[in-house]
CSV table of C-alpha atoms and ligand atoms in Angstrom, one decimal:
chain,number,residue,atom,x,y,z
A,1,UNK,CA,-31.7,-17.0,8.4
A,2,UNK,CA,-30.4,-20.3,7.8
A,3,UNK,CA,-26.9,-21.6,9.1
A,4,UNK,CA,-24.3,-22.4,7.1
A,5,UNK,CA,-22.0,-25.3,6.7
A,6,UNK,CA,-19.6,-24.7,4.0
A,7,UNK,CA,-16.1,-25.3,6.3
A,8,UNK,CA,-17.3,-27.3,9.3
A,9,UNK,CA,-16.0,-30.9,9.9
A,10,UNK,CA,-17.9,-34.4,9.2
A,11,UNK,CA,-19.2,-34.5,13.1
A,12,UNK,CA,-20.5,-31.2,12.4
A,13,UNK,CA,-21.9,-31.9,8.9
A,14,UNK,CA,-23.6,-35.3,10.8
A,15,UNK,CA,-24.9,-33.4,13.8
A,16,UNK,CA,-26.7,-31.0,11.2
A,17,UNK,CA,-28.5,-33.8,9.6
A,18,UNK,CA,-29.6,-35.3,12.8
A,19,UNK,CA,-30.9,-31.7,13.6
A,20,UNK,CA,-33.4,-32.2,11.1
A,21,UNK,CA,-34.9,-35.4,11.9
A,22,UNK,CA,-32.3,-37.8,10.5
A,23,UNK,CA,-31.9,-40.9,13.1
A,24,UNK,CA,-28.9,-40.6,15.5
A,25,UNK,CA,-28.0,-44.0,14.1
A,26,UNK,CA,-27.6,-42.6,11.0
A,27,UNK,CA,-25.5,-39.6,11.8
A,28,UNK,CA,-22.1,-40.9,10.9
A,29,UNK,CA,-23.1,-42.2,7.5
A,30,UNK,CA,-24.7,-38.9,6.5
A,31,UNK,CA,-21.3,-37.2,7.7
A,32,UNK,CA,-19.7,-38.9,5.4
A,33,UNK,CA,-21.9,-38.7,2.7
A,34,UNK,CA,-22.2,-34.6,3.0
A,35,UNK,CA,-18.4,-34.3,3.6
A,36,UNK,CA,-17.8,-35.8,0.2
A,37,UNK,CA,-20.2,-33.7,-1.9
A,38,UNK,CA,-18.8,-30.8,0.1
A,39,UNK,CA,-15.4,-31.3,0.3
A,40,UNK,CA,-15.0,-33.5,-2.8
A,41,UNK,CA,-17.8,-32.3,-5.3
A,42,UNK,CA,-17.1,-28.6,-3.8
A,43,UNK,CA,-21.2,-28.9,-3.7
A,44,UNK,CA,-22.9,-24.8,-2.9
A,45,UNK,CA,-26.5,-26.6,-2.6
A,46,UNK,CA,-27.7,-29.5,-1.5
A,47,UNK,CA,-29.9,-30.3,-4.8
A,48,UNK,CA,-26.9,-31.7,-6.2
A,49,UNK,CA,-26.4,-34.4,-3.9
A,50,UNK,CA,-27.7,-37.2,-5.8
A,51,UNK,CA,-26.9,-40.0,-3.7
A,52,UNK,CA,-29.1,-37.9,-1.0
A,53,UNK,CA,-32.7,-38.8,-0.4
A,54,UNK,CA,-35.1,-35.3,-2.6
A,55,UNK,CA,-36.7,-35.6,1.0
A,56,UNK,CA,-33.6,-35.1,3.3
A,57,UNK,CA,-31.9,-32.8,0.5
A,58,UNK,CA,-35.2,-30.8,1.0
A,59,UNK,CA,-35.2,-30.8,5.1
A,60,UNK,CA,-31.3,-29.7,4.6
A,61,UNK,CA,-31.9,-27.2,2.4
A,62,UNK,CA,-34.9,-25.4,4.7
A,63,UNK,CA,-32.2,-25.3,7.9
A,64,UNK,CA,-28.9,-25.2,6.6
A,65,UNK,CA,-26.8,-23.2,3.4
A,66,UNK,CA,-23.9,-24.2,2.0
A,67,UNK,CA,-22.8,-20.5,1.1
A,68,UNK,CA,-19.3,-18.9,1.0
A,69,UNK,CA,-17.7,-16.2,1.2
A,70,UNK,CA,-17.8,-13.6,-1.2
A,71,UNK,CA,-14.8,-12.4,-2.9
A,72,UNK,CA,-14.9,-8.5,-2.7
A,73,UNK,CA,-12.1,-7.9,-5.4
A,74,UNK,CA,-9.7,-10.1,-7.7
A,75,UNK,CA,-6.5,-8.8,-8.9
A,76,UNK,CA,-4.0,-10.5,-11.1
A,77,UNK,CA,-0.6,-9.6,-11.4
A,78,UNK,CA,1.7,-9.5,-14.7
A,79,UNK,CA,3.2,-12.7,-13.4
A,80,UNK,CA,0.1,-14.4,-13.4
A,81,UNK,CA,-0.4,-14.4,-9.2
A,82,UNK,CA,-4.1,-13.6,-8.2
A,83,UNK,CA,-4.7,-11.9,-5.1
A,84,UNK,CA,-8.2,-12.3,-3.3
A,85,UNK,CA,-9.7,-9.8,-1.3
A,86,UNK,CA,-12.1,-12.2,0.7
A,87,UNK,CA,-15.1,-10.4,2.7
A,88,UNK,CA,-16.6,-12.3,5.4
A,89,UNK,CA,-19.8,-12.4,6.8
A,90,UNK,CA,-19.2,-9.7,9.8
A,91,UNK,CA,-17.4,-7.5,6.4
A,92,UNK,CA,-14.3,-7.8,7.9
A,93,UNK,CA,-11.7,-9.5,4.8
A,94,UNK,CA,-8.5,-11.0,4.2
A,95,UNK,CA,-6.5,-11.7,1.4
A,96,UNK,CA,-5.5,-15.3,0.0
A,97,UNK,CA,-3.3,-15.3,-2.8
A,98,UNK,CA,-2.6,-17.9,-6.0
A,99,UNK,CA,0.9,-18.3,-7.1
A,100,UNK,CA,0.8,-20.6,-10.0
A,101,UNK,CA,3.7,-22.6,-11.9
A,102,UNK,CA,3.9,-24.4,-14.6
A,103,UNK,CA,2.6,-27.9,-13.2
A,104,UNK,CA,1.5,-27.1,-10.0
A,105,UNK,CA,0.8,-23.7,-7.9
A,106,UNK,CA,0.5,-22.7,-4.2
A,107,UNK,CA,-2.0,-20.9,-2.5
A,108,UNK,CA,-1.0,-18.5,0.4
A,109,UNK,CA,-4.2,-18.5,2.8
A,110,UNK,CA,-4.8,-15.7,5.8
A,111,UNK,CA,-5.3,-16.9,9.7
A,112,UNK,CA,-6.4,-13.7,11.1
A,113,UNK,CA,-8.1,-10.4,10.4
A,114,UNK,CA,-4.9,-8.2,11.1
A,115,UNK,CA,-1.9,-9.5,13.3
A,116,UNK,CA,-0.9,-9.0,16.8
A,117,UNK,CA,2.9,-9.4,16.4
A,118,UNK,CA,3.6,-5.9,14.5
A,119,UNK,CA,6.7,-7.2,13.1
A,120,UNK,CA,8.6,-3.8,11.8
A,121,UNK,CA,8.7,-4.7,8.2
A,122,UNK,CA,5.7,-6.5,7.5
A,123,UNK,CA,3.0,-4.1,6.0
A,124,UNK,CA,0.1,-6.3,7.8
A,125,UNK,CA,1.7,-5.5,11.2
A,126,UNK,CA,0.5,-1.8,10.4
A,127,UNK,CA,-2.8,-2.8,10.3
A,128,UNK,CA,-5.4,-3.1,13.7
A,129,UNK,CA,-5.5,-6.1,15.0
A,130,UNK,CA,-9.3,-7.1,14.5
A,131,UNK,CA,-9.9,-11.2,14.9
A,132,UNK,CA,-8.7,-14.5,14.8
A,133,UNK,CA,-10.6,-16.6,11.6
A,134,UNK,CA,-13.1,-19.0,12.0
A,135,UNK,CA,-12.3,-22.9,11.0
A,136,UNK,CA,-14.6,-22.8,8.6
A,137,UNK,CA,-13.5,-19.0,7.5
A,138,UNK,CA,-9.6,-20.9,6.8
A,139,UNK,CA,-10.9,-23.9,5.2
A,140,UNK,CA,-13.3,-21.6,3.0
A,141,UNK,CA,-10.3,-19.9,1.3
A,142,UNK,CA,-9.6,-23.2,-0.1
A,143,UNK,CA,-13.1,-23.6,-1.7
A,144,UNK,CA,-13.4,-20.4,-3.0
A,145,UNK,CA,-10.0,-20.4,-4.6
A,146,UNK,CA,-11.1,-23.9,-6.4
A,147,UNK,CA,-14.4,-22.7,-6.7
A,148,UNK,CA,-12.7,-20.1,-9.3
A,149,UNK,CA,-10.4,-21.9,-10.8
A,150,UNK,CA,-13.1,-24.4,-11.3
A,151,UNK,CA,-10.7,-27.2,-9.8
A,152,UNK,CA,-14.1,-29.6,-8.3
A,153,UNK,CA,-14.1,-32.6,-8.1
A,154,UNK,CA,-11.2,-32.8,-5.9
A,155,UNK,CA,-8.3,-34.0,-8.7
A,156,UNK,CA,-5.5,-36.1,-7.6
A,157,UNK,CA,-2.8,-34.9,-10.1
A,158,UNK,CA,-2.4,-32.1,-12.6
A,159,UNK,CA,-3.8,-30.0,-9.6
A,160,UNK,CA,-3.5,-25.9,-10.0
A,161,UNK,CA,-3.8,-25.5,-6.5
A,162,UNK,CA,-1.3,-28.7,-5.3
A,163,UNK,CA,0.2,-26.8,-1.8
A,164,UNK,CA,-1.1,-24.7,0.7
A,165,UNK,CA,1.1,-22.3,2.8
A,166,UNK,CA,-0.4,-20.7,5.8
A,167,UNK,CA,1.9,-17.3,4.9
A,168,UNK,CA,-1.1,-14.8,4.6
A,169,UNK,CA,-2.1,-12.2,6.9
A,170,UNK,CA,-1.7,-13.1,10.7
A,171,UNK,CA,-0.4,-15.4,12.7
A,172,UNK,CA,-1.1,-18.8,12.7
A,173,UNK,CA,0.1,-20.4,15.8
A,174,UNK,CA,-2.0,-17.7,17.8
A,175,UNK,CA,-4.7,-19.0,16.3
A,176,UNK,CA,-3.8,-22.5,16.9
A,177,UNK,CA,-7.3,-24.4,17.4
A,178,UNK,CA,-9.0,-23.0,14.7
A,179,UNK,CA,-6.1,-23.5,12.1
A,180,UNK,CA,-6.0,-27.1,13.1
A,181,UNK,CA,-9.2,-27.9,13.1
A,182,UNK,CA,-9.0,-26.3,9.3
A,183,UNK,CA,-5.8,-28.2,8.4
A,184,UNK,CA,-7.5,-31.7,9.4
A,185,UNK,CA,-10.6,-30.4,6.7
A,186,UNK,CA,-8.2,-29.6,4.2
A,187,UNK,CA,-5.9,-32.8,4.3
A,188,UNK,CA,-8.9,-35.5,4.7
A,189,UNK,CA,-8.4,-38.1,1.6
A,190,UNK,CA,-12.2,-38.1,0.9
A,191,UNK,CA,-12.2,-34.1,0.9
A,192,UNK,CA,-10.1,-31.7,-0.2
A,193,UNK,CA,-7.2,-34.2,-0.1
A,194,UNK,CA,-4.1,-32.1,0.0
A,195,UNK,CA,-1.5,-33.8,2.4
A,196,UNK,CA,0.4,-32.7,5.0
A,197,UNK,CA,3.7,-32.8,3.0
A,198,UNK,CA,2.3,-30.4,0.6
A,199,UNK,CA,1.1,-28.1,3.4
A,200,UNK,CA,3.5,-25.4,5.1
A,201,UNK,CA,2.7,-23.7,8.3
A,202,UNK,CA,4.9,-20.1,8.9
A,203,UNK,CA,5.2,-19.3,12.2
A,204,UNK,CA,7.3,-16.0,13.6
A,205,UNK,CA,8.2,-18.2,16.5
A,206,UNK,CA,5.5,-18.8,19.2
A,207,UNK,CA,7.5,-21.7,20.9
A,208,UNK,CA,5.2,-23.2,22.6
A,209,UNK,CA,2.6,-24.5,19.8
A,210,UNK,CA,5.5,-25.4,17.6
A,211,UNK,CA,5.7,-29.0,18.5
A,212,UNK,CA,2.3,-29.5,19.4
A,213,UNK,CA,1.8,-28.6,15.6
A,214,UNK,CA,4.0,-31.1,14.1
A,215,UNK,CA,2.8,-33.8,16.8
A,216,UNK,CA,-1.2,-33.0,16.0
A,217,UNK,CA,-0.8,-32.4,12.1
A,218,UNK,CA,2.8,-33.6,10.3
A,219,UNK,CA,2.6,-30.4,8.4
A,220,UNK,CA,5.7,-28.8,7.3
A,221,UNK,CA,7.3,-25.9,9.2
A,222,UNK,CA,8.7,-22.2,8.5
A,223,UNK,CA,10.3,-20.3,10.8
A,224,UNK,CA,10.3,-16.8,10.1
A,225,UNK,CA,13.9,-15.7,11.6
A,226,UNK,CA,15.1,-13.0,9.7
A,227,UNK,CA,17.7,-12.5,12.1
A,228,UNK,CA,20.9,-14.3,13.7
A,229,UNK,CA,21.5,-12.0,17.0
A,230,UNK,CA,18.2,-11.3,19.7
A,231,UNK,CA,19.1,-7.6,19.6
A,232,UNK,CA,18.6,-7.0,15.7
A,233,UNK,CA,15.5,-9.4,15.7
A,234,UNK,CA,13.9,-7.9,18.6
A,235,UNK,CA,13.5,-5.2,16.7
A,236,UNK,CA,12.5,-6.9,14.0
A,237,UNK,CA,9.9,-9.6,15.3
A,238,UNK,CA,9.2,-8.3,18.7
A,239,UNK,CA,7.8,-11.9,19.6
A,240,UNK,CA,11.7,-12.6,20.0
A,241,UNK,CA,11.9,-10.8,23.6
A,242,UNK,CA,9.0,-13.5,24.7
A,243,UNK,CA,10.9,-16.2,22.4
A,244,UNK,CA,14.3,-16.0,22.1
A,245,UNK,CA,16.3,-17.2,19.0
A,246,UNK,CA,18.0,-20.1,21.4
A,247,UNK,CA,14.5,-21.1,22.3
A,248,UNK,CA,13.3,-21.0,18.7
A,249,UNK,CA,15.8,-23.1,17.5
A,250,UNK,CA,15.6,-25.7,20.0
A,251,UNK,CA,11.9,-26.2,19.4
A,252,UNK,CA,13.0,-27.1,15.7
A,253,UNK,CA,15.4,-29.1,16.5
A,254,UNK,CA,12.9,-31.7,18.2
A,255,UNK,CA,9.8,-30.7,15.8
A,256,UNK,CA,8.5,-34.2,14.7
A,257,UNK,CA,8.9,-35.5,11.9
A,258,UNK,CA,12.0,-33.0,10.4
A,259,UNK,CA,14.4,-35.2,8.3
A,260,UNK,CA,16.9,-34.0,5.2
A,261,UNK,CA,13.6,-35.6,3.5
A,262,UNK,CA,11.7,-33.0,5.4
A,263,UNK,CA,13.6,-29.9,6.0
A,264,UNK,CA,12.3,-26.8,7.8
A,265,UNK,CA,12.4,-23.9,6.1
A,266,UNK,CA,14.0,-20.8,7.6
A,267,UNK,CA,12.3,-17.6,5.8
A,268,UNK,CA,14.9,-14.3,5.9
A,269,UNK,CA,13.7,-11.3,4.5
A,270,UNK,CA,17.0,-9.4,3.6
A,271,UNK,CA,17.1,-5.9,4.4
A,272,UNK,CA,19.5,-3.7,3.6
A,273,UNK,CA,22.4,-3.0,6.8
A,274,UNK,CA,20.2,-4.6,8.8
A,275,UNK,CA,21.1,-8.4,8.4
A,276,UNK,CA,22.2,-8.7,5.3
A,277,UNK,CA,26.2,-9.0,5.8
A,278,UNK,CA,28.5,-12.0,5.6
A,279,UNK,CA,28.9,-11.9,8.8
A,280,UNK,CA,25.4,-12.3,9.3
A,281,UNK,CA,25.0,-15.3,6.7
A,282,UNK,CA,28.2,-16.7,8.7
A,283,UNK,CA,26.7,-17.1,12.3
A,284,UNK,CA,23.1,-18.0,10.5
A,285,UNK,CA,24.9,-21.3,9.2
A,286,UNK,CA,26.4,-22.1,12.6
A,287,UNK,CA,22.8,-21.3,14.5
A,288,UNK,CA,20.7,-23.8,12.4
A,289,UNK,CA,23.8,-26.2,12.2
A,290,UNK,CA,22.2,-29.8,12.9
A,291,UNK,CA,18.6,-29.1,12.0
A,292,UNK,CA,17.5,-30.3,8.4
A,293,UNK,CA,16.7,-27.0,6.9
A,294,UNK,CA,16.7,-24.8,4.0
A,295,UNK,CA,17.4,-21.1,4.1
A,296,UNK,CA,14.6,-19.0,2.0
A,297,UNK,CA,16.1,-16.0,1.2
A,298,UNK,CA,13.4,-12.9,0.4
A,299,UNK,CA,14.3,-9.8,-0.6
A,300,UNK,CA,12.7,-7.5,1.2
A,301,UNK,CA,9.0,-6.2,-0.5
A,302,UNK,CA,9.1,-2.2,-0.1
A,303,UNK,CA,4.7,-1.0,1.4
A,304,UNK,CA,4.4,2.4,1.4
A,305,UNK,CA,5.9,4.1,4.5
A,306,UNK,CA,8.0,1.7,5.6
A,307,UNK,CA,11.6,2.6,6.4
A,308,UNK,CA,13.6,-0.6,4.9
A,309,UNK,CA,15.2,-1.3,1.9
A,310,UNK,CA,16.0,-3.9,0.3
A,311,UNK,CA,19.5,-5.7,-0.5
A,312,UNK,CA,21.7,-4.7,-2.9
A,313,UNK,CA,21.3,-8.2,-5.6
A,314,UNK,CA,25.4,-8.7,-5.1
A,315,UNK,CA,24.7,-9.0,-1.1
A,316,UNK,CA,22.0,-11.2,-1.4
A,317,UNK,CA,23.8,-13.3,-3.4
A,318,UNK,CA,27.2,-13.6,-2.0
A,319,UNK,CA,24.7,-14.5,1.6
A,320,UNK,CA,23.5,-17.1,-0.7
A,321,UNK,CA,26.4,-18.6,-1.4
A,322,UNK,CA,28.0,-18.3,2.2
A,323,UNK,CA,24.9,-20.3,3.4
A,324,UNK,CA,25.3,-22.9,0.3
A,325,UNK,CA,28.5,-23.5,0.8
A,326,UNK,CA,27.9,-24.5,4.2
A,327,UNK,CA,25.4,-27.2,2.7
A,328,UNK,CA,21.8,-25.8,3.1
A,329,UNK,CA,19.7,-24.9,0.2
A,330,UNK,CA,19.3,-21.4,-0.1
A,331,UNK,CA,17.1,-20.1,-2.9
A,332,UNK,CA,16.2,-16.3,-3.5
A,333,UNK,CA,12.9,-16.5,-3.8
A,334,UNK,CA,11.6,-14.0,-7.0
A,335,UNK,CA,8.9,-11.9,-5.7
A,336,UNK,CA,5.6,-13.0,-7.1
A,337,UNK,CA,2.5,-10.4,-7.4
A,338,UNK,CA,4.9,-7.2,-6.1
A,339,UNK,CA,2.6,-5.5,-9.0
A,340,UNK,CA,-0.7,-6.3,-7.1
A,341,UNK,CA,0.7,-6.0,-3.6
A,342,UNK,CA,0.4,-9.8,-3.3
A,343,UNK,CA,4.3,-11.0,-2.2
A,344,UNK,CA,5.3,-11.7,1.2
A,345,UNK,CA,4.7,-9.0,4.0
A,346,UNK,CA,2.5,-7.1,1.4
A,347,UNK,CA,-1.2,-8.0,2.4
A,348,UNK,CA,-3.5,-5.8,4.4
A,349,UNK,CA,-6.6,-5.2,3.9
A,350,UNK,CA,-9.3,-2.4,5.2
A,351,UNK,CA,-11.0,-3.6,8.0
A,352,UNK,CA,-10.6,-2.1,11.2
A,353,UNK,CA,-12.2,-3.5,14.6
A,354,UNK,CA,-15.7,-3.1,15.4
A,355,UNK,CA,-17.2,-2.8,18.3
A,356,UNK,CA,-19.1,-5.6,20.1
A,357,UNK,CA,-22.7,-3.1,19.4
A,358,UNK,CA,-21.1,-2.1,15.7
A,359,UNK,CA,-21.1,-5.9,14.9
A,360,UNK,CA,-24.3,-7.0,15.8
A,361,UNK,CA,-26.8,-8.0,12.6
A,362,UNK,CA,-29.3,-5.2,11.9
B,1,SAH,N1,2.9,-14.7,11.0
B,1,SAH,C1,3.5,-15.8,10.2
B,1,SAH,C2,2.8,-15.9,8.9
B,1,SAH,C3,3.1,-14.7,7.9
B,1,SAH,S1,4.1,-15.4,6.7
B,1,SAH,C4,5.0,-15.6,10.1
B,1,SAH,O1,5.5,-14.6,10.5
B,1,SAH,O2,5.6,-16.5,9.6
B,1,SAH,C5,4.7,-14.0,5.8
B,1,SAH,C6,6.2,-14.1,5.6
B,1,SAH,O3,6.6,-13.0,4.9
B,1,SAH,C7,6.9,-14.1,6.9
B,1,SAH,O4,8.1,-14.9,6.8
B,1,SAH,C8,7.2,-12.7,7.0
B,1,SAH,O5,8.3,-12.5,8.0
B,1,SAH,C9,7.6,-12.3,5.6
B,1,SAH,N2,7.5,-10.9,5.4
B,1,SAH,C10,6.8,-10.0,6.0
B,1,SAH,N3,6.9,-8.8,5.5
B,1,SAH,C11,7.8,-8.9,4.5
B,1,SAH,C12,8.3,-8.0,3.5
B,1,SAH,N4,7.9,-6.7,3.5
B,1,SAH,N5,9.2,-8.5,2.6
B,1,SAH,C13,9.5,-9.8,2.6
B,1,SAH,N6,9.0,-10.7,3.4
B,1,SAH,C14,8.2,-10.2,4.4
């Protein structure tokens, strides 16, 4: 079985031609070369590497793949979002998910296989908790989305896939080295090339890695808050009794590089009489008062089973307007994909945890 290298880094991608005989002195160069047919071209085999020796291209070839992961099912919504079902190699998958506009278009990539948090209204939360993804597993969302939209070579304008939001399934500040180590792939200029201020991390709030993100990346921030008082988002986000909206806050206050030019955005799904009042929008204003921030209102996206509702469309809008008056942006965001199960809170896929004996290869 060869090893494959579709999602690992330039040291990685220089260590592998070493590996097969290439001259340490060399290893840097050939980093470089490999990352740009990879990451650039979006190159799946090695023969198309032109500006690679036929004899390395062939020692390459014999040790290493370039494969992906398969996509187990695509759906497309009315609205024109696709949702992938991505299988990975140990069969366990995760959903990415494509929300085009007109000009540009966003895609929503997964961090984990399941999520730990079980926030109350979030249908992935009711799925087990099976794994955090692989680097290479994040970065390789990104290459199979362009690898189906046929977006290769990497363009730098008129880009279908233009911004990257880590809002799929899990969490990704518990999966904090990996989804680095994938951001850094994804916003190298002789790669993938989508920069940090097209990039959006969403965190539920685990305080500690939020400023270590900003300092170690520059990527944009959302919080997911959802509430204004600990008691109602205790229930909500359990992750609150750990992290406490005071503590929350305070870490976005000082997250590097915020500015009105660079606003954190505060997600709140509205539910019905749970935290959808005036009241509510009232003591939201005066919480984020003095952080640069925009309010992203999302009406609640009903999963079978679950036991909220969403807002009435007059609530949400007269919260809207309490927070706009108070001078933050507050869009209602229109639910994209509800058809396929693709909007916000509504991914979960199958897999359930194996056991250590279950996952080993036949
Ligand atoms: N764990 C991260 C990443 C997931 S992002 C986080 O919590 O931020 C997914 C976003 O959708 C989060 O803001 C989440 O709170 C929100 N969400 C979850 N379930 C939802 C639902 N049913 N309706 C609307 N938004 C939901």
């Amino acid at each position: 079985m060869t090893k494959r290298l579709s999602g690992v880094d330039r040291d990685a991608l220089g260590a592998a031609a070493t590996a097969v005989g290439e001259p340490p002195t060399k290893q840097k160069m050939r980093g470089k070369q490999l990352f740009h047919w990879m990451y650039h071209r979006g190159a799946t085999d090695f023969d198309t590497m032109t500006s690679i020796s036929m004899d390395l291209r062939a020692r390459m070839k014999a040790a290493w793949d370039l494969r992906r992961d398969k996509i187990a099912t695509e759906q497309i919504s009315v609205d024109g979002t696709r949702k992938w079902l991505v299988e990975l190699e140990d069969g366990a998958k995760v959903e990415s998910v494509l929300i085009p506009e007109d000009d540009r278009g966003a895609l929503c990539i997964s961090t984990q296989v399941g999520c730990t948090l079980n926030c109350s209204f979030c249908h992935t939360g009711t799925q087990p908790w099976v794994r955090n993804l692989t680097a290479e597993e994040i970065v390789g969302q990104v290459l199979i989305a362009r690898d189906v939209l046929g977006e290769w070579p990497s363009p730098s304008e008129g880009r279908l896939i233009s911004n990257i939001v880590l809002m799929g399934m899990g969490e990704p500040l518990l999966n904090y080295d990996n989804v680095v180590k994938a951001l850094k792939i994804i916003m190298d200029p002789e790669g993938i090339s989508i920069s940090r201020r097209r990039i959006t991390v969403s965190t539920a709030g685990v305080v500690p890695m939020i400023g270590r993100l900003g300092a170690e990346t520059g990527v944009g921030l959302a919080i997911s808050l959802h509430a204004v008082r600990d008691d109602v988002r205790n229930e909500l986000v359990p992750l609150n009794r750990k992290h406490p909206i005071a503590d929350l806050l305070d870490a976005c206050r000082t997250y590097p590089g915020a500015s009105n030019a660079r606003r954190i955005t505060f997600e709140y799904a509205m539910l019905k009489g749970v935290n959808d009042s005036p009241q509510d929008a009232k003591e939201l204003v005066q919480l984020i008062a003095g952080i640069p921030a925009k309010v992203n209102l999302i009406p609640f996206n009903p999963w079978p089973g679950t036991i909220y509702q969403v807002s009435d469309d007059a609530t949400i809008a007269a919260f809207a307007e309490i927070v706009n008056k108070a001078g933050y942006a507050s869009p209602i965001r229109v639910p994209r994909g509800q058809d396929i199960s693709a909007a916000c809170g509504q991914l979960k896929s199958d897999s359930v945890r194996m056991s250590a004996k279950d996952r080993q290869p036949a």
